[in-house]
C-alpha positions as YAML, in Angstrom:
chain: A
units: angstrom
residues:
- id: 1
  name: MET
  ca: [52.33, 85.71, -77.48]
- id: 2
  name: LEU
  ca: [49.52, 87.00, -75.28]
- id: 3
  name: GLU
  ca: [46.17, 85.28, -75.56]
- id: 4
  name: GLY
  ca: [42.67, 85.58, -74.20]
- id: 5
  name: SER
  ca: [42.14, 87.78, -71.16]
- id: 6
  name: GLU
  ca: [45.78, 88.96, -71.01]
- id: 7
  name: ARG
  ca: [45.57, 90.30, -74.56]
- id: 8
  name: ASP
  ca: [42.19, 91.94, -73.91]
- id: 9
  name: GLU
  ca: [43.54, 93.55, -70.73]
- id: 10
  name: LEU
  ca: [46.57, 94.91, -72.59]
- id: 11
  name: LEU
  ca: [44.43, 96.31, -75.41]
- id: 12
  name: ALA
  ca: [42.11, 97.93, -72.89]
- id: 13
  name: THR
  ca: [45.08, 99.51, -71.11]
- id: 14
  name: LEU
  ca: [46.52, 100.81, -74.38]
- id: 15
  name: GLY
  ca: [43.12, 102.23, -75.30]
- id: 16
  name: TRP
  ca: [42.93, 104.03, -71.97]
- id: 17
  name: TRP
  ca: [46.38, 105.53, -72.56]
- id: 18
  name: VAL
  ca: [45.34, 106.75, -76.01]
- id: 19
  name: GLU
  ca: [42.20, 108.36, -74.59]
- id: 20
  name: ALA
  ca: [44.35, 110.05, -71.94]
- id: 21
  name: GLY
  ca: [46.49, 111.58, -74.69]
- id: 22
  name: VAL
  ca: [49.59, 109.39, -74.36]
- id: 23
  name: ASP
  ca: [51.14, 109.35, -77.83]
- id: 24
  name: THR
  ca: [54.89, 109.04, -77.17]
- id: 25
  name: LEU
  ca: [56.84, 105.94, -76.12]
- id: 26
  name: VAL
  ca: [59.26, 107.00, -73.41]
- id: 27
  name: ASP
  ca: [61.11, 103.75, -72.66]
- id: 28
  name: ALA
  ca: [60.47, 100.38, -74.27]
- id: 29
  name: SER
  ca: [62.83, 98.41, -72.01]
- id: 30
  name: PRO
  ca: [61.34, 96.36, -69.15]
- id: 31
  name: ARG
  ca: [62.02, 97.66, -65.67]
- id: 32
  name: ASP
  ca: [61.33, 96.40, -62.17]
- id: 33
  name: TRP
  ca: [59.19, 99.10, -60.59]
- id: 34
  name: ARG
  ca: [60.65, 98.24, -57.18]
- id: 35
  name: THR
  ca: [64.16, 99.24, -58.32]
- id: 36
  name: PRO
  ca: [64.83, 103.00, -58.61]
- id: 37
  name: PRO
  ca: [66.12, 104.07, -62.03]
- id: 38
  name: PRO
  ca: [69.84, 104.89, -62.21]
- id: 39
  name: ARG
  ca: [70.72, 108.50, -61.46]
- id: 40
  name: ALA
  ca: [72.20, 110.39, -64.37]
- id: 41
  name: THR
  ca: [75.23, 112.57, -63.95]
- id: 42
  name: ILE
  ca: [76.04, 115.63, -66.01]
- id: 43
  name: ARG
  ca: [78.64, 113.64, -67.98]
- id: 44
  name: GLU
  ca: [76.01, 111.06, -68.95]
- id: 45
  name: ILE
  ca: [73.70, 113.63, -70.53]
- id: 46
  name: PRO
  ca: [74.31, 114.04, -74.29]
- id: 47
  name: ALA
  ca: [75.55, 117.39, -75.51]
- id: 48
  name: SER
  ca: [72.40, 117.97, -77.54]
- id: 49
  name: LEU
  ca: [68.92, 116.64, -76.93]
- id: 50
  name: PRO
  ca: [65.89, 116.82, -79.22]
- id: 51
  name: GLU
  ca: [63.40, 119.39, -78.04]
- id: 52
  name: PRO
  ca: [60.38, 117.81, -76.38]
- id: 53
  name: GLU
  ca: [56.93, 118.10, -77.97]
- id: 54
  name: LEU
  ca: [55.78, 120.71, -75.47]
- id: 55
  name: VAL
  ca: [58.59, 123.04, -76.50]
- id: 56
  name: LEU
  ca: [57.98, 122.48, -80.19]
- id: 57
  name: ARG
  ca: [54.39, 123.58, -79.74]
- id: 58
  name: THR
  ca: [54.95, 126.72, -77.71]
- id: 59
  name: GLY
  ca: [56.55, 128.93, -80.32]
- id: 60
  name: THR
  ca: [55.60, 132.44, -81.31]
- id: 61
  name: ALA
  ca: [51.84, 132.97, -81.29]
- id: 62
  name: SER
  ca: [50.45, 135.48, -83.76]
- id: 63
  name: PRO
  ca: [46.70, 136.06, -84.16]
- id: 64
  name: PRO
  ca: [45.50, 137.22, -87.59]
- id: 65
  name: ALA
  ca: [45.01, 140.96, -87.98]
- id: 66
  name: THR
  ca: [41.59, 140.45, -89.58]
- id: 67
  name: VAL
  ca: [39.45, 137.55, -90.70]
- id: 68
  name: THR
  ca: [37.52, 138.44, -93.83]
- id: 69
  name: ALA
  ca: [35.89, 135.09, -94.68]
- id: 70
  name: THR
  ca: [32.33, 135.54, -95.92]
- id: 71
  name: THR
  ca: [31.30, 131.87, -95.86]
- id: 72
  name: ILE
  ca: [31.86, 128.89, -93.57]
- id: 73
  name: GLY
  ca: [33.90, 127.25, -96.34]
- id: 74
  name: GLU
  ca: [36.18, 130.26, -96.66]
- id: 75
  name: LEU
  ca: [36.61, 130.37, -92.89]
- id: 76
  name: ARG
  ca: [37.51, 126.69, -92.74]
- id: 77
  name: HIS
  ca: [40.15, 127.22, -95.42]
- id: 78
  name: ALA
  ca: [41.55, 130.25, -93.59]
- id: 79
  name: VAL
  ca: [41.89, 128.18, -90.40]
- id: 80
  name: GLU
  ca: [43.50, 125.27, -92.24]
- id: 81
  name: ILE
  ca: [46.25, 127.44, -93.73]
- id: 82
  name: PHE
  ca: [46.79, 129.55, -90.59]
- id: 83
  name: GLU
  ca: [50.26, 129.16, -89.10]
- id: 84
  name: GLY
  ca: [50.11, 131.61, -86.20]
- id: 85
  name: CYS
  ca: [49.10, 129.09, -83.51]
- id: 86
  name: PRO
  ca: [51.84, 126.82, -82.10]
- id: 87
  name: LEU
  ca: [49.31, 124.05, -81.47]
- id: 88
  name: ARG
  ca: [48.99, 123.17, -85.14]
- id: 89
  name: THR
  ca: [52.52, 121.66, -85.16]
- id: 90
  name: GLY
  ca: [52.61, 117.87, -85.01]
- id: 91
  name: ASN
  ca: [48.87, 117.21, -85.25]
- id: 92
  name: VAL
  ca: [47.08, 115.04, -87.78]
- id: 93
  name: SER
  ca: [44.06, 117.28, -88.36]
- id: 94
  name: THR
  ca: [42.67, 120.75, -88.19]
- id: 95
  name: VAL
  ca: [39.43, 120.14, -86.28]
- id: 96
  name: PHE
  ca: [37.09, 122.85, -87.50]
- id: 97
  name: ALA
  ca: [33.45, 122.02, -86.73]
- id: 98
  name: ASP
  ca: [30.64, 119.50, -87.00]
- id: 99
  name: GLY
  ca: [26.90, 119.71, -87.30]
- id: 100
  name: ASN
  ca: [24.60, 122.13, -89.08]
- id: 101
  name: PRO
  ca: [25.96, 125.69, -89.55]
- id: 102
  name: GLU
  ca: [22.38, 126.89, -90.06]
- id: 103
  name: ALA
  ca: [21.27, 125.60, -86.66]
- id: 104
  name: ASP
  ca: [20.08, 128.04, -84.01]
- id: 105
  name: LEU
  ca: [22.19, 126.35, -81.31]
- id: 106
  name: MET
  ca: [25.99, 126.65, -81.32]
- id: 107
  name: LEU
  ca: [28.13, 124.76, -78.81]
- id: 108
  name: ILE
  ca: [31.75, 125.79, -78.30]
- id: 109
  name: GLY
  ca: [34.27, 123.72, -76.36]
- id: 110
  name: GLU
  ca: [37.97, 124.20, -75.68]
- id: 111
  name: ALA
  ca: [40.07, 121.98, -77.97]
- id: 112
  name: PRO
  ca: [40.17, 118.63, -79.79]
- id: 113
  name: GLY
  ca: [41.46, 115.50, -78.10]
- id: 114
  name: ALA
  ca: [43.30, 112.50, -79.49]
- id: 115
  name: GLN
  ca: [40.30, 110.90, -81.21]
- id: 116
  name: GLU
  ca: [39.15, 114.25, -82.57]
- id: 117
  name: ASP
  ca: [42.61, 114.85, -84.02]
- id: 118
  name: ARG
  ca: [42.55, 111.45, -85.75]
- id: 119
  name: MET
  ca: [39.05, 111.87, -87.17]
- id: 120
  name: GLY
  ca: [39.11, 115.61, -87.87]
- id: 121
  name: LEU
  ca: [35.81, 116.24, -86.05]
- id: 122
  name: PRO
  ca: [35.06, 117.79, -82.65]
- id: 123
  name: PHE
  ca: [33.57, 115.79, -79.78]
- id: 124
  name: VAL
  ca: [33.80, 112.25, -81.15]
- id: 125
  name: GLY
  ca: [35.47, 110.55, -78.15]
- id: 126
  name: PRO
  ca: [33.77, 109.57, -74.88]
- id: 127
  name: ALA
  ca: [33.02, 113.24, -74.05]
- id: 128
  name: GLY
  ca: [31.48, 113.64, -77.48]
- id: 129
  name: GLN
  ca: [29.29, 110.59, -76.99]
- id: 130
  name: LEU
  ca: [28.06, 112.10, -73.74]
- id: 131
  name: LEU
  ca: [27.44, 115.42, -75.51]
- id: 132
  name: ASP
  ca: [25.32, 113.60, -78.10]
- id: 133
  name: ARG
  ca: [23.22, 112.12, -75.29]
- id: 134
  name: MET
  ca: [22.92, 115.54, -73.67]
- id: 135
  name: LEU
  ca: [21.66, 117.01, -76.93]
- id: 136
  name: ALA
  ca: [19.24, 114.14, -77.42]
- id: 137
  name: ALA
  ca: [17.79, 114.82, -73.97]
- id: 138
  name: ILE
  ca: [16.53, 118.20, -75.22]
- id: 139
  name: GLY
  ca: [15.48, 116.92, -78.64]
- id: 140
  name: ARG
  ca: [18.62, 117.92, -80.51]
- id: 141
  name: ASN
  ca: [21.37, 116.18, -82.45]
- id: 142
  name: ARG
  ca: [24.18, 117.11, -84.84]
- id: 143
  name: THR
  ca: [21.72, 118.03, -87.57]
- id: 144
  name: THR
  ca: [20.05, 120.61, -85.32]
- id: 145
  name: ALA
  ca: [23.13, 121.93, -83.54]
- id: 146
  name: TYR
  ca: [26.57, 123.21, -84.55]
- id: 147
  name: ILE
  ca: [29.68, 122.22, -82.62]
- id: 148
  name: THR
  ca: [33.18, 123.71, -82.58]
- id: 149
  name: ASN
  ca: [36.00, 124.73, -80.19]
- id: 150
  name: VAL
  ca: [37.93, 127.88, -79.32]
- id: 151
  name: THR
  ca: [41.07, 126.18, -80.65]
- id: 152
  name: PHE
  ca: [41.27, 123.93, -83.71]
- id: 153
  name: TRP
  ca: [44.28, 121.76, -82.88]
- id: 154
  name: ARG
  ca: [44.94, 119.26, -80.12]
- id: 155
  name: PRO
  ca: [47.22, 120.52, -77.32]
- id: 156
  name: PRO
  ca: [50.02, 118.12, -76.31]
- id: 157
  name: GLY
  ca: [48.75, 115.47, -73.91]
- id: 158
  name: ASN
  ca: [45.22, 116.91, -74.17]
- id: 159
  name: ARG
  ca: [46.16, 119.71, -71.80]
- id: 160
  name: THR
  ca: [44.09, 122.88, -71.59]
- id: 161
  name: PRO
  ca: [45.08, 125.48, -74.21]
- id: 162
  name: THR
  ca: [47.02, 128.43, -72.80]
- id: 163
  name: PRO
  ca: [45.50, 131.93, -72.93]
- id: 164
  name: ALA
  ca: [48.10, 132.88, -75.55]
- id: 165
  name: GLU
  ca: [47.13, 129.93, -77.74]
- id: 166
  name: VAL
  ca: [43.45, 130.74, -77.44]
- id: 167
  name: GLU
  ca: [44.13, 134.39, -78.28]
- id: 168
  name: THR
  ca: [45.58, 133.37, -81.65]
- id: 169
  name: THR
  ca: [42.39, 131.60, -82.71]
- id: 170
  name: MET
  ca: [39.73, 133.87, -81.20]
- id: 171
  name: PRO
  ca: [39.47, 136.09, -84.32]
- id: 172
  name: PHE
  ca: [38.40, 132.96, -86.22]
- id: 173
  name: VAL
  ca: [35.98, 131.99, -83.45]
- id: 174
  name: ARG
  ca: [34.34, 135.42, -83.45]
- id: 175
  name: ARG
  ca: [34.00, 135.35, -87.23]
- id: 176
  name: HIS
  ca: [32.61, 131.83, -86.92]
- id: 177
  name: ILE
  ca: [29.89, 133.07, -84.58]
- id: 178
  name: ALA
  ca: [29.12, 136.02, -86.85]
- id: 179
  name: LEU
  ca: [28.65, 133.71, -89.85]
- id: 180
  name: VAL
  ca: [26.52, 131.13, -88.03]
- id: 181
  name: ARG
  ca: [24.42, 133.74, -86.20]
- id: 182
  name: PRO
  ca: [22.98, 131.30, -83.64]
- id: 183
  name: LYS
  ca: [20.09, 132.16, -81.36]
- id: 184
  name: VAL
  ca: [21.93, 130.60, -78.42]
- id: 185
  name: ILE
  ca: [25.58, 129.82, -77.70]
- id: 186
  name: VAL
  ca: [26.59, 127.25, -75.10]
- id: 187
  name: ALA
  ca: [30.15, 127.51, -73.77]
- id: 188
  name: LEU
  ca: [31.32, 124.04, -72.74]
- id: 189
  name: GLY
  ca: [33.77, 124.30, -69.87]
- id: 190
  name: ALA
  ca: [35.90, 126.96, -68.21]
- id: 191
  name: CYS
  ca: [38.32, 127.55, -71.08]
- id: 192
  name: ALA
  ca: [35.58, 128.29, -73.61]
- id: 193
  name: ALA
  ca: [33.55, 130.34, -71.11]
- id: 194
  name: ARG
  ca: [36.52, 132.55, -70.25]
- id: 195
  name: ALA
  ca: [37.55, 133.00, -73.87]
- id: 196
  name: LEU
  ca: [34.06, 133.98, -74.98]
- id: 197
  name: THR
  ca: [32.90, 136.08, -72.03]
- id: 198
  name: GLY
  ca: [36.19, 137.45, -70.73]
- id: 199
  name: ASP
  ca: [35.14, 136.44, -67.20]
- id: 200
  name: VAL
  ca: [37.81, 134.49, -65.31]
- id: 201
  name: THR
  ca: [35.37, 133.37, -62.60]
- id: 202
  name: GLY
  ca: [35.40, 129.63, -61.96]
- id: 203
  name: ILE
  ca: [33.07, 127.56, -64.10]
- id: 204
  name: MET
  ca: [31.01, 126.43, -61.11]
- id: 205
  name: ARG
  ca: [30.08, 130.07, -60.54]
- id: 206
  name: LEU
  ca: [29.74, 130.92, -64.24]
- id: 207
  name: ARG
  ca: [27.60, 127.96, -65.24]
- id: 208
  name: GLY
  ca: [23.88, 128.49, -65.53]
- id: 209
  name: GLN
  ca: [24.22, 132.29, -65.70]
- id: 210
  name: TRP
  ca: [23.09, 133.84, -68.97]
- id: 211
  name: ARG
  ca: [25.46, 136.39, -70.45]
- id: 212
  name: THR
  ca: [25.42, 138.49, -73.61]
- id: 213
  name: ILE
  ca: [28.46, 138.81, -75.84]
- id: 214
  name: SER
  ca: [28.81, 141.25, -78.72]
- id: 215
  name: VAL
  ca: [30.38, 139.92, -81.90]
- id: 216
  name: GLU
  ca: [30.84, 142.22, -84.87]
- id: 217
  name: GLY
  ca: [28.05, 144.49, -83.70]
- id: 218
  name: THR
  ca: [25.53, 141.74, -82.89]
- id: 219
  name: ASP
  ca: [24.59, 140.54, -79.42]
- id: 220
  name: PHE
  ca: [24.35, 136.83, -78.72]
- id: 221
  name: PRO
  ca: [23.04, 135.15, -75.55]
- id: 222
  name: ILE
  ca: [25.53, 132.66, -74.13]
- id: 223
  name: LEU
  ca: [25.20, 130.14, -71.33]
- id: 224
  name: PRO
  ca: [28.33, 128.60, -69.80]
- id: 225
  name: THR
  ca: [27.97, 125.02, -68.61]
- id: 226
  name: LEU
  ca: [30.15, 122.11, -67.56]
- id: 227
  name: HIS
  ca: [32.29, 120.34, -70.13]
- id: 228
  name: PRO
  ca: [31.22, 116.74, -70.91]
- id: 229
  name: ALA
  ca: [34.74, 115.55, -70.05]
- id: 230
  name: PHE
  ca: [34.30, 117.00, -66.56]
- id: 231
  name: LEU
  ca: [30.95, 115.24, -66.25]
- id: 232
  name: LEU
  ca: [32.60, 111.93, -67.07]
- id: 233
  name: ARG
  ca: [34.96, 112.48, -64.14]
- id: 234
  name: GLN
  ca: [32.31, 113.94, -61.84]
- id: 235
  name: PRO
  ca: [29.01, 112.27, -62.77]
- id: 236
  name: GLU
  ca: [27.25, 113.78, -59.75]
- id: 237
  name: ALA
  ca: [27.52, 117.15, -61.53]
- id: 238
  name: LYS
  ca: [25.27, 115.97, -64.36]
- id: 239
  name: ARG
  ca: [22.26, 117.36, -62.51]
- id: 240
  name: LEU
  ca: [23.76, 120.85, -62.86]
- id: 241
  name: ALA
  ca: [24.37, 120.37, -66.57]
- id: 242
  name: TRP
  ca: [20.82, 119.08, -66.95]
- id: 243
  name: ALA
  ca: [19.45, 122.26, -65.39]
- id: 244
  name: ASP
  ca: [21.54, 124.28, -67.86]
- id: 245
  name: LEU
  ca: [20.25, 122.23, -70.80]
- id: 246
  name: LEU
  ca: [16.67, 122.84, -69.73]
- id: 247
  name: ALA
  ca: [17.40, 126.59, -69.62]
- id: 248
  name: VAL
  ca: [18.83, 126.40, -73.15]
- id: 249
  name: LYS
  ca: [15.79, 124.50, -74.42]
- id: 250
  name: ALA
  ca: [13.40, 126.98, -72.81]
- id: 251
  name: LYS
  ca: [15.18, 129.93, -74.41]
- id: 252
  name: LEU
  ca: [15.25, 128.32, -77.84]
- id: 253
  name: ASP
  ca: [11.58, 127.39, -77.60]
- id: 254
  name: ALA
  ca: [10.63, 130.91, -76.50]
- id: 255
  name: ASP
  ca: [12.39, 132.71, -79.38]
...
């Protein structure tokens, strides 16, 4: 039995794997890393193999023809029963939103991660903790902001959602925006920025540039910025995100 520092080190390693999206045990048998694994021949491969998770979650994508929800509650229910997005297969939760739907600031990211899937709320892992600090820096929190994603289910291994997967959920996202009617939208990261603006320019060029998107006949100002998960990997970029946050605060204060 492991004790003391060895146990703590193992738990820390397992926690890191979970945060990275590792949720499948590939091989439980010990193996000397210095010895190459045996090479399989065609005869050694079983006749039928279970389909891997990535295949199971890349089935036929079918966006809804219309989304007629008239309240946030109705929209949440419509998302929860929607079966047209392959990502919903195998997840614990439908991660809809968090915060105040009456807030004038709406933040939209790309997709839930492992912790978000377990808890059923967006941005609750390390990136979410950083987002909370970012909001606090401009005098906001989850009672004065509204947070969601362009997809509502965790992609396998926390990968970026594909354009086809995002397309299936965008009718819900647009209806979400129309119901919340925020004064300002912040697109967190490249995936959300591209889905909302239609601009495939890299996020480093998109960030900090105000755009206007039209949703159901209403125009909304939107500012793309860097995703908190990116900032955790590239902390030197926080100065860019800070400039974007100041621009958001100035716009909200001016309106």
